[in-house]
Short mmCIF file of C-alpha atoms in Angstrom, two decimals:
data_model
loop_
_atom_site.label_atom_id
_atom_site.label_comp_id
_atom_site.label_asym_id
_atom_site.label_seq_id
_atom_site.Cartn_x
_atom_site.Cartn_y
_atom_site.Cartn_z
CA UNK P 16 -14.60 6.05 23.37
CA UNK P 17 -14.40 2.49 24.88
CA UNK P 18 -15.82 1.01 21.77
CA UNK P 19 -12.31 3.22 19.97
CA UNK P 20 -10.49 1.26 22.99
CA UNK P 21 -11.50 -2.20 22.53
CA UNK P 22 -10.90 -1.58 18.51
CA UNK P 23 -7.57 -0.41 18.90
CA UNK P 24 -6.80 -3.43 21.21
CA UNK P 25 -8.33 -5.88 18.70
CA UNK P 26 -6.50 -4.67 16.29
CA UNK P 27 -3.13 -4.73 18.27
CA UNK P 28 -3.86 -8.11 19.12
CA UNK P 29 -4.54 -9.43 15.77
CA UNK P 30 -1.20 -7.13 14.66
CA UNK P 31 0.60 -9.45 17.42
CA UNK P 32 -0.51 -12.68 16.58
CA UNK P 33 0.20 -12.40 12.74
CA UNK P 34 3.82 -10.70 13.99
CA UNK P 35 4.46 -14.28 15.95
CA UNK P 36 2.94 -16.35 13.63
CA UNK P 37 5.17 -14.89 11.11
CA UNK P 38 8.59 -14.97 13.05
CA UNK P 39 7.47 -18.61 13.49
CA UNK P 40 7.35 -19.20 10.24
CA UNK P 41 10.70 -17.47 9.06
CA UNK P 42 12.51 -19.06 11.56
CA UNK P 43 11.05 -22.59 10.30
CA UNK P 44 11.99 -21.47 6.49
CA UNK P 45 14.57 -19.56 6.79
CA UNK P 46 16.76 -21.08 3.37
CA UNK P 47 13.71 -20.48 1.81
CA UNK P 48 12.95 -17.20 1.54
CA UNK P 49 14.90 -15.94 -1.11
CA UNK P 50 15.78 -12.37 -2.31
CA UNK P 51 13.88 -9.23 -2.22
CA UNK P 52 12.08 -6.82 -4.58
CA UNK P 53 14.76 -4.35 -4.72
CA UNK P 54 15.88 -3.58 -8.05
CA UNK P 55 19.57 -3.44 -7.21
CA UNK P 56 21.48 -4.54 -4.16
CA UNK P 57 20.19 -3.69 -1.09
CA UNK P 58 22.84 -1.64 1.39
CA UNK P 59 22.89 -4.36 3.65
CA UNK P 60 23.44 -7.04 0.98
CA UNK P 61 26.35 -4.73 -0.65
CA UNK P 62 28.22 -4.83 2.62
CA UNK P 63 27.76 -8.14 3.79
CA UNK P 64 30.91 -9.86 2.75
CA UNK P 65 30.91 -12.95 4.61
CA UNK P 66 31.79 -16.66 2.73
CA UNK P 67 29.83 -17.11 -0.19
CA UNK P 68 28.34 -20.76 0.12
CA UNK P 69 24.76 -21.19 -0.79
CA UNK P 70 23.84 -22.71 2.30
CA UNK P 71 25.37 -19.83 4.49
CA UNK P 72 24.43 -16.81 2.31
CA UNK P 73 20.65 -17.43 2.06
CA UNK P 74 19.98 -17.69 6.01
CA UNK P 75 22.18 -14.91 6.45
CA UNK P 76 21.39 -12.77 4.09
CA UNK P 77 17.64 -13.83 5.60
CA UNK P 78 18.44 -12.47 9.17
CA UNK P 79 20.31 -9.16 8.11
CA UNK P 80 18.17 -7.84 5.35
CA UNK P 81 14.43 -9.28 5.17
CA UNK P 82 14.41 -10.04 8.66
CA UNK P 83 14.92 -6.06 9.01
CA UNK P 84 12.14 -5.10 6.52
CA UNK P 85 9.42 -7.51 7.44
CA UNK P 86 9.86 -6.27 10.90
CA UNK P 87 9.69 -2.54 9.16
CA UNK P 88 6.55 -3.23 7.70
CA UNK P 89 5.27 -4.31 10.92
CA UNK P 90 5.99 -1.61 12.59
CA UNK P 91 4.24 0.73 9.68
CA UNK P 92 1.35 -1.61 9.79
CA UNK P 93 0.99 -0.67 13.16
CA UNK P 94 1.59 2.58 13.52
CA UNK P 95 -0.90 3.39 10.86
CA UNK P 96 -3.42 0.75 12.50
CA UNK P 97 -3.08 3.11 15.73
CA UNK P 98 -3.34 6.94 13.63
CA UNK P 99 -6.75 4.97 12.24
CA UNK P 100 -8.04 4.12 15.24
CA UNK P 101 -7.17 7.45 17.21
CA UNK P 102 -8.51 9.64 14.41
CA UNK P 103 -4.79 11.17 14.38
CA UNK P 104 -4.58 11.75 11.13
CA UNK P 105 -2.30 14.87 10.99
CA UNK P 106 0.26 12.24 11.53
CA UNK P 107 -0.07 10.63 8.55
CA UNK P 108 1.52 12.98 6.06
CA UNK P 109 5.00 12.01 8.82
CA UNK P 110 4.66 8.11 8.32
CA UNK P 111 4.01 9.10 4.12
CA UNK P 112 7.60 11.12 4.38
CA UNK P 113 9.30 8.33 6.40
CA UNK P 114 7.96 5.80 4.02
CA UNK P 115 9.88 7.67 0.81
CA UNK P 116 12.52 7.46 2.88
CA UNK P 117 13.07 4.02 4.05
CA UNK P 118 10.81 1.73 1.84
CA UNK P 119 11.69 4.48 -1.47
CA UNK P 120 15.51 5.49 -1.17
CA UNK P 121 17.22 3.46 1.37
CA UNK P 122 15.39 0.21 0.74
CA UNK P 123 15.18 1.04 -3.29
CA UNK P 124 11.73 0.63 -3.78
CA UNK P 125 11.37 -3.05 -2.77
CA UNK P 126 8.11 -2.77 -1.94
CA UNK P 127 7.30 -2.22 -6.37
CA UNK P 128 3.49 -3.64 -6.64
CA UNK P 129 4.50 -4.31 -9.86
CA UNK P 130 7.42 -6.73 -9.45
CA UNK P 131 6.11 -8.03 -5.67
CA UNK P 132 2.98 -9.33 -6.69
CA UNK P 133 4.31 -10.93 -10.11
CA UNK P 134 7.04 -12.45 -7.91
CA UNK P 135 4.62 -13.91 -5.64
CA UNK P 136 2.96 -16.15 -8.03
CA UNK P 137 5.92 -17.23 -10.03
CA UNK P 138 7.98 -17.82 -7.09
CA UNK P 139 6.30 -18.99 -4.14
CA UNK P 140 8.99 -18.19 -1.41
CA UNK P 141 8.87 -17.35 1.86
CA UNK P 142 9.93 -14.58 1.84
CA UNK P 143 7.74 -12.79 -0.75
CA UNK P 144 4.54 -14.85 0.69
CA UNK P 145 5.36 -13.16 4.36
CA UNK P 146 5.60 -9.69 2.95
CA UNK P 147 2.48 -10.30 0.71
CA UNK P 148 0.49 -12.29 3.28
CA UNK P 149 0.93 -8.76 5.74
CA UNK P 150 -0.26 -6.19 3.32
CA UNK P 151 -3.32 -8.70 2.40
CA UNK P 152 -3.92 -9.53 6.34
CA UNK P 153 -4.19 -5.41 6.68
CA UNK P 154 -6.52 -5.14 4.33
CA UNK P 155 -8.89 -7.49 5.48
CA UNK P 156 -8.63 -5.74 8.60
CA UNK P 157 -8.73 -2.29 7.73
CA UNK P 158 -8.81 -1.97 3.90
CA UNK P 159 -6.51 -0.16 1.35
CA UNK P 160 -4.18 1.15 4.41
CA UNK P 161 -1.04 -0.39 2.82
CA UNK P 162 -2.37 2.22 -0.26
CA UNK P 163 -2.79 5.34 1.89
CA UNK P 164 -0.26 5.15 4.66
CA UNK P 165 3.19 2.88 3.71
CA UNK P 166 3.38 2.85 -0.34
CA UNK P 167 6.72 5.27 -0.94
CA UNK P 168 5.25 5.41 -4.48
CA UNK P 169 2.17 6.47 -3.43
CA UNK P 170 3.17 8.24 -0.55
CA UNK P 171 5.20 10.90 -2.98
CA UNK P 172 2.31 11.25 -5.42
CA UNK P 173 0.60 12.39 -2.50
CA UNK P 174 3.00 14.96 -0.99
CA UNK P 175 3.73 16.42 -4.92
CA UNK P 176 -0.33 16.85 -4.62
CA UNK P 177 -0.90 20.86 -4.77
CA UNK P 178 -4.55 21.75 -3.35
CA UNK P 179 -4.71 24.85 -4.91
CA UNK P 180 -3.92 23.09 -8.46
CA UNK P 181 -5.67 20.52 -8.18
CA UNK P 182 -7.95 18.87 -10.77
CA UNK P 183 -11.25 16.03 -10.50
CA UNK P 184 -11.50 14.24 -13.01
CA UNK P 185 -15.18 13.70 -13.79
CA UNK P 186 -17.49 11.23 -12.25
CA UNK P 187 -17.88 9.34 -15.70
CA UNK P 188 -14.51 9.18 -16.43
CA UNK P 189 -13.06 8.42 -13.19
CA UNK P 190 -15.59 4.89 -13.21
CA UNK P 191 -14.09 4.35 -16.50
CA UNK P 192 -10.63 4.79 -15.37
CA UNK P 193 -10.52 3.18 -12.04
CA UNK P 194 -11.25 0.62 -14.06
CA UNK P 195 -7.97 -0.02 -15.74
CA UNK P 196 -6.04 -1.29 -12.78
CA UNK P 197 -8.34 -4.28 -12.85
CA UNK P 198 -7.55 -5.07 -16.35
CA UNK P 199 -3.83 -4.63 -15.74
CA UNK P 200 -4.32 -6.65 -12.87
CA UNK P 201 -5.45 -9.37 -14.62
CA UNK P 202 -3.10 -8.97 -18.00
CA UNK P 203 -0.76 -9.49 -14.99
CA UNK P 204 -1.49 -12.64 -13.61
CA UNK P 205 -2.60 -14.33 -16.89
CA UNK P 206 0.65 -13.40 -18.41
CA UNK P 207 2.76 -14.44 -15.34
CA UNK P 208 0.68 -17.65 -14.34
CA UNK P 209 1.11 -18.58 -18.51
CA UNK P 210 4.60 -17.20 -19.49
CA UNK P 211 6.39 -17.99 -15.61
CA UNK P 212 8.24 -14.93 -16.31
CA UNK P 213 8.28 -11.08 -14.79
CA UNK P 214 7.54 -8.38 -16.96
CA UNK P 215 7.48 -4.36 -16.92
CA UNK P 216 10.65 -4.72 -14.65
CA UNK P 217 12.14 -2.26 -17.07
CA UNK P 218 9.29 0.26 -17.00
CA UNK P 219 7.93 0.25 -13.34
CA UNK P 220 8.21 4.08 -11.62
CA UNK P 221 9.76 2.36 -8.62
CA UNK P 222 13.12 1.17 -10.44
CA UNK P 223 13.19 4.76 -12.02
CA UNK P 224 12.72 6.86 -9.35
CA UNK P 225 13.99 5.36 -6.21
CA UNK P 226 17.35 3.90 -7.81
CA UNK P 227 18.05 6.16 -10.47
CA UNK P 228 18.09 3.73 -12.86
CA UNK P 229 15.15 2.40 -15.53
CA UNK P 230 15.57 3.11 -19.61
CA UNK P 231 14.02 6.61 -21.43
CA UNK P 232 10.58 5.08 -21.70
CA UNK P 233 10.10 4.37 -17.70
CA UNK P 234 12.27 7.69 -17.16
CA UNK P 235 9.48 9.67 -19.16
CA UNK P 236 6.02 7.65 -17.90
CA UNK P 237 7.43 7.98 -13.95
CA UNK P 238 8.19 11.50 -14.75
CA UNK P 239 4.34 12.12 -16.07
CA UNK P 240 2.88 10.40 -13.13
CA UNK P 241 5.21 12.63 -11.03
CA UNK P 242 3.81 15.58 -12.85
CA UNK P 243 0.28 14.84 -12.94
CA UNK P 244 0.36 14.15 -9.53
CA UNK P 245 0.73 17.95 -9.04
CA UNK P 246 -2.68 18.45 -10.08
CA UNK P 247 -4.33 14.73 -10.34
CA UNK P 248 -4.50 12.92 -6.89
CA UNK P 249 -2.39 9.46 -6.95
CA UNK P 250 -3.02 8.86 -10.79
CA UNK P 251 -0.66 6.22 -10.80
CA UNK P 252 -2.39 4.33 -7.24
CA UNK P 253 -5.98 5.16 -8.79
CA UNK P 254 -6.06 3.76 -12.53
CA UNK P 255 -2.84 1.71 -12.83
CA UNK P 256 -1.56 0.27 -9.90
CA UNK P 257 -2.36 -3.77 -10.01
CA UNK P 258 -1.43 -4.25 -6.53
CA UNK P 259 -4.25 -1.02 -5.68
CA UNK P 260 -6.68 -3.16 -7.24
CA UNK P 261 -6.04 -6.74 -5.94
CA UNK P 262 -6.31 -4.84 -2.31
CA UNK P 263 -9.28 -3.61 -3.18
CA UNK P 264 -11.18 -6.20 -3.40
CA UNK P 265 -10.06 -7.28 -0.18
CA UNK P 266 -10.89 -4.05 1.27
CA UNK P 267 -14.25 -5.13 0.06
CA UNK P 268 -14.79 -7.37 3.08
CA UNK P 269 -12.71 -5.65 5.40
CA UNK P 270 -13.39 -6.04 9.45
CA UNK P 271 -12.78 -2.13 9.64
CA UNK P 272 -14.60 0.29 7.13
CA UNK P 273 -14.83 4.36 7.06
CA UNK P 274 -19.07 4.58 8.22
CA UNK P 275 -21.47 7.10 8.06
CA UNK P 276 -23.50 7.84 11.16
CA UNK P 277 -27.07 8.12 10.85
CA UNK P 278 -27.49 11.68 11.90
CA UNK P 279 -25.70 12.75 8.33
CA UNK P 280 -27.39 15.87 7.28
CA UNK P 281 -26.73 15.11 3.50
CA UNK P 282 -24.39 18.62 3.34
CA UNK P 283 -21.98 16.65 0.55
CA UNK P 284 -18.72 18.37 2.49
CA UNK P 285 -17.30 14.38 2.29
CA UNK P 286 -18.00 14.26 -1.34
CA UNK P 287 -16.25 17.13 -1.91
CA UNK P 288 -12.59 16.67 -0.14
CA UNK P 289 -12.63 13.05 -1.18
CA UNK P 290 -9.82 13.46 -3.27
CA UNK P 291 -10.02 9.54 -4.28
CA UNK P 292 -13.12 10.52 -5.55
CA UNK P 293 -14.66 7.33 -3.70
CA UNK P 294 -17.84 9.10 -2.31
CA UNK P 295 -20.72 10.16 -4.31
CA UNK P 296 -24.55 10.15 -4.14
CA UNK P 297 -26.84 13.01 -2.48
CA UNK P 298 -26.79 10.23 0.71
CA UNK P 299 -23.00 9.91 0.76
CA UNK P 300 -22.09 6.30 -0.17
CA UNK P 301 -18.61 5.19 0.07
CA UNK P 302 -16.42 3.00 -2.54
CA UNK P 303 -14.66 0.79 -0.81
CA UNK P 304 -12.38 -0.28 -3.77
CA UNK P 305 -11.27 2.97 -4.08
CA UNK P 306 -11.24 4.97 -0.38
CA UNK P 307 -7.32 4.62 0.74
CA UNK P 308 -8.37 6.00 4.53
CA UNK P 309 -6.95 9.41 3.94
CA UNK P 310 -9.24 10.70 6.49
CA UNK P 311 -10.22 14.00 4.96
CA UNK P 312 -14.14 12.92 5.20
CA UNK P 313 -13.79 12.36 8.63
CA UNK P 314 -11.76 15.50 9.81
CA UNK P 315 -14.12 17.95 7.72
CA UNK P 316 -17.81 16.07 8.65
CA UNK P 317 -19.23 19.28 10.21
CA UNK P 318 -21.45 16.89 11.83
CA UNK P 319 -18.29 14.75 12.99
CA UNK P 320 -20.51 11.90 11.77
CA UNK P 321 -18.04 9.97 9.80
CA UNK P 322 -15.72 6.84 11.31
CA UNK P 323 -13.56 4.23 11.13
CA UNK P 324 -15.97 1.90 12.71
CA UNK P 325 -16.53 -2.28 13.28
CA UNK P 326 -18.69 -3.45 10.93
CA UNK P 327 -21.31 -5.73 11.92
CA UNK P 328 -19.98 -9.74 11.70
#
């Protein structure tokens, strides 16, 4: 218990240093920052009807809309930071809802992996580096948490998810699959980094589903990942999401990691309600590319030997 305590205080003390070395840095670069992710105009932005000089618009718009959902990100961050370390995981399905909400409807999906991380290396503003830098920061500290806990996209693949439908796909093809993200990944930044232009704007699920909006082809592949969600966990976060796979390799070398304690009894309950399908072996190993910190293994371990733990440094 006082090795939980002095994690959960590391962790909100790393949480508050990035927070102030971030409003340091937006205060400093304010005209820089630049629009958001959102596919349309954001609510704030449609009501904001001040003079329309570029040197007043860009700070303002800066305070009243990304101001408001770096500091919402933050807070997410940190709430699921504190459900990880308190093993309070019955609250996580609440922050998954009230991500939909905010990040998905109201914001309009301006979180889109696709579009963020595309934006991030063509543009190089501040204000796409300061989201970007947050969900990387978070998963050097406690993995794929921006995956499991605050994606809206992921969040309602999760909640369509029916247990008693549900369908593993097997352990060949899922290493064969999980594989494609990578390869979009880097089709992604080759193309970008090359061409200096965004692509797939027009086909990501986020534009189609969170502002009603997209063309037939993204209409129909959003609905399929909607539908196979019902009885495939997250397809869409598990073999195509390029922003899934660049955090996984941070997750890789994360300060936090899901641990198995020595006196496992080998019983394979873990393996079987990983729904990520990132345990396997007789001697449960765990994928960190692929665990999103669900918590399942850890709430079933009949042997409650399963943790999010420190790793050694």
């Amino acid at each position: 218990m006082r090795k939980d305590k002095k994690a959960l205080l590391l962790g909100v003390i790393i949480l508050l240093l990035v927070t102030g070395f971030l409003f340091n840095t937006l205060s400093l670069h304010a005209n820089d920052f630049g629009q958001g992710d959102q596919f349309n105009s954001s609510i704030t932005e449609k009501n904001f009807n001040l003079p329309a000089t570029e040197q007043y618009i860009k700070p303002t718009y800066f305070i009243h809309d990304q101001l408001i959902k770096l500091v919402l990100l933050l807070i997410f961050t940190g709430i699921a930071f504190i459900i990880l370390l308190s093993a309070r995981y019955g609250y996580r399905k609440i922050i998954l809802a009230s991500s939909i909400a905010i990040f998905g409807f109201y914001l309009e999906g301006f979180l889109c992996p696709l579009i963020a991380m595309q934006n991030v290396f063509i543009k190089w503003q501040t204000g796409y580096l300061l989201f970007f830098l947050v969900i990387v920061i978070s998963a050097l500290l406690y993995g794929r948490v921006f995956c499991g806990y605050i994606c809206p996209f992921g969040a309602i693949q999760e909640l369509l998810h029916l247990k008693k439908l549900s369908k593993k796909i097997s352990s060949s093809w899922n290493r064969y699959l999980t594989k494609a993200k990578y390869v979009l990944l880097g089709y992604l930044v080759l193309r970008v980094l090359i061409t200096g232009q965004v692509i797939f704007q027009d086909y990501t699920p986020f534009k189609a589903l969170f502002t009603w909006g997209g063309n037939p082809l993204s209409i129909g592949l959003t609905l399929t990942v909607v539908l196979l969600s019902i009885i495939i966990y997250r397809p869409f976060c598990r073999y195509l999401c390029p922003l899934g796979a660049f955090l996984a390799v941070f997750s890789r070398f994360s300060l936090f990691k899901v641990k198995v304690g020595s006196n496992c009894v080998n019983c394979g309950v873990c393996k079987n309600v990983c729904k990520t399908q990132a345990i396997s072996g007789k001697s449960p190993k765990i994928n960190y590319f692929e665990c999103i910190l669900c918590g399942d293994c850890i709430r079933e371990c009949p042997k409650k030997t399963i943790a999010v733990k420190r790793i050694n440094v």
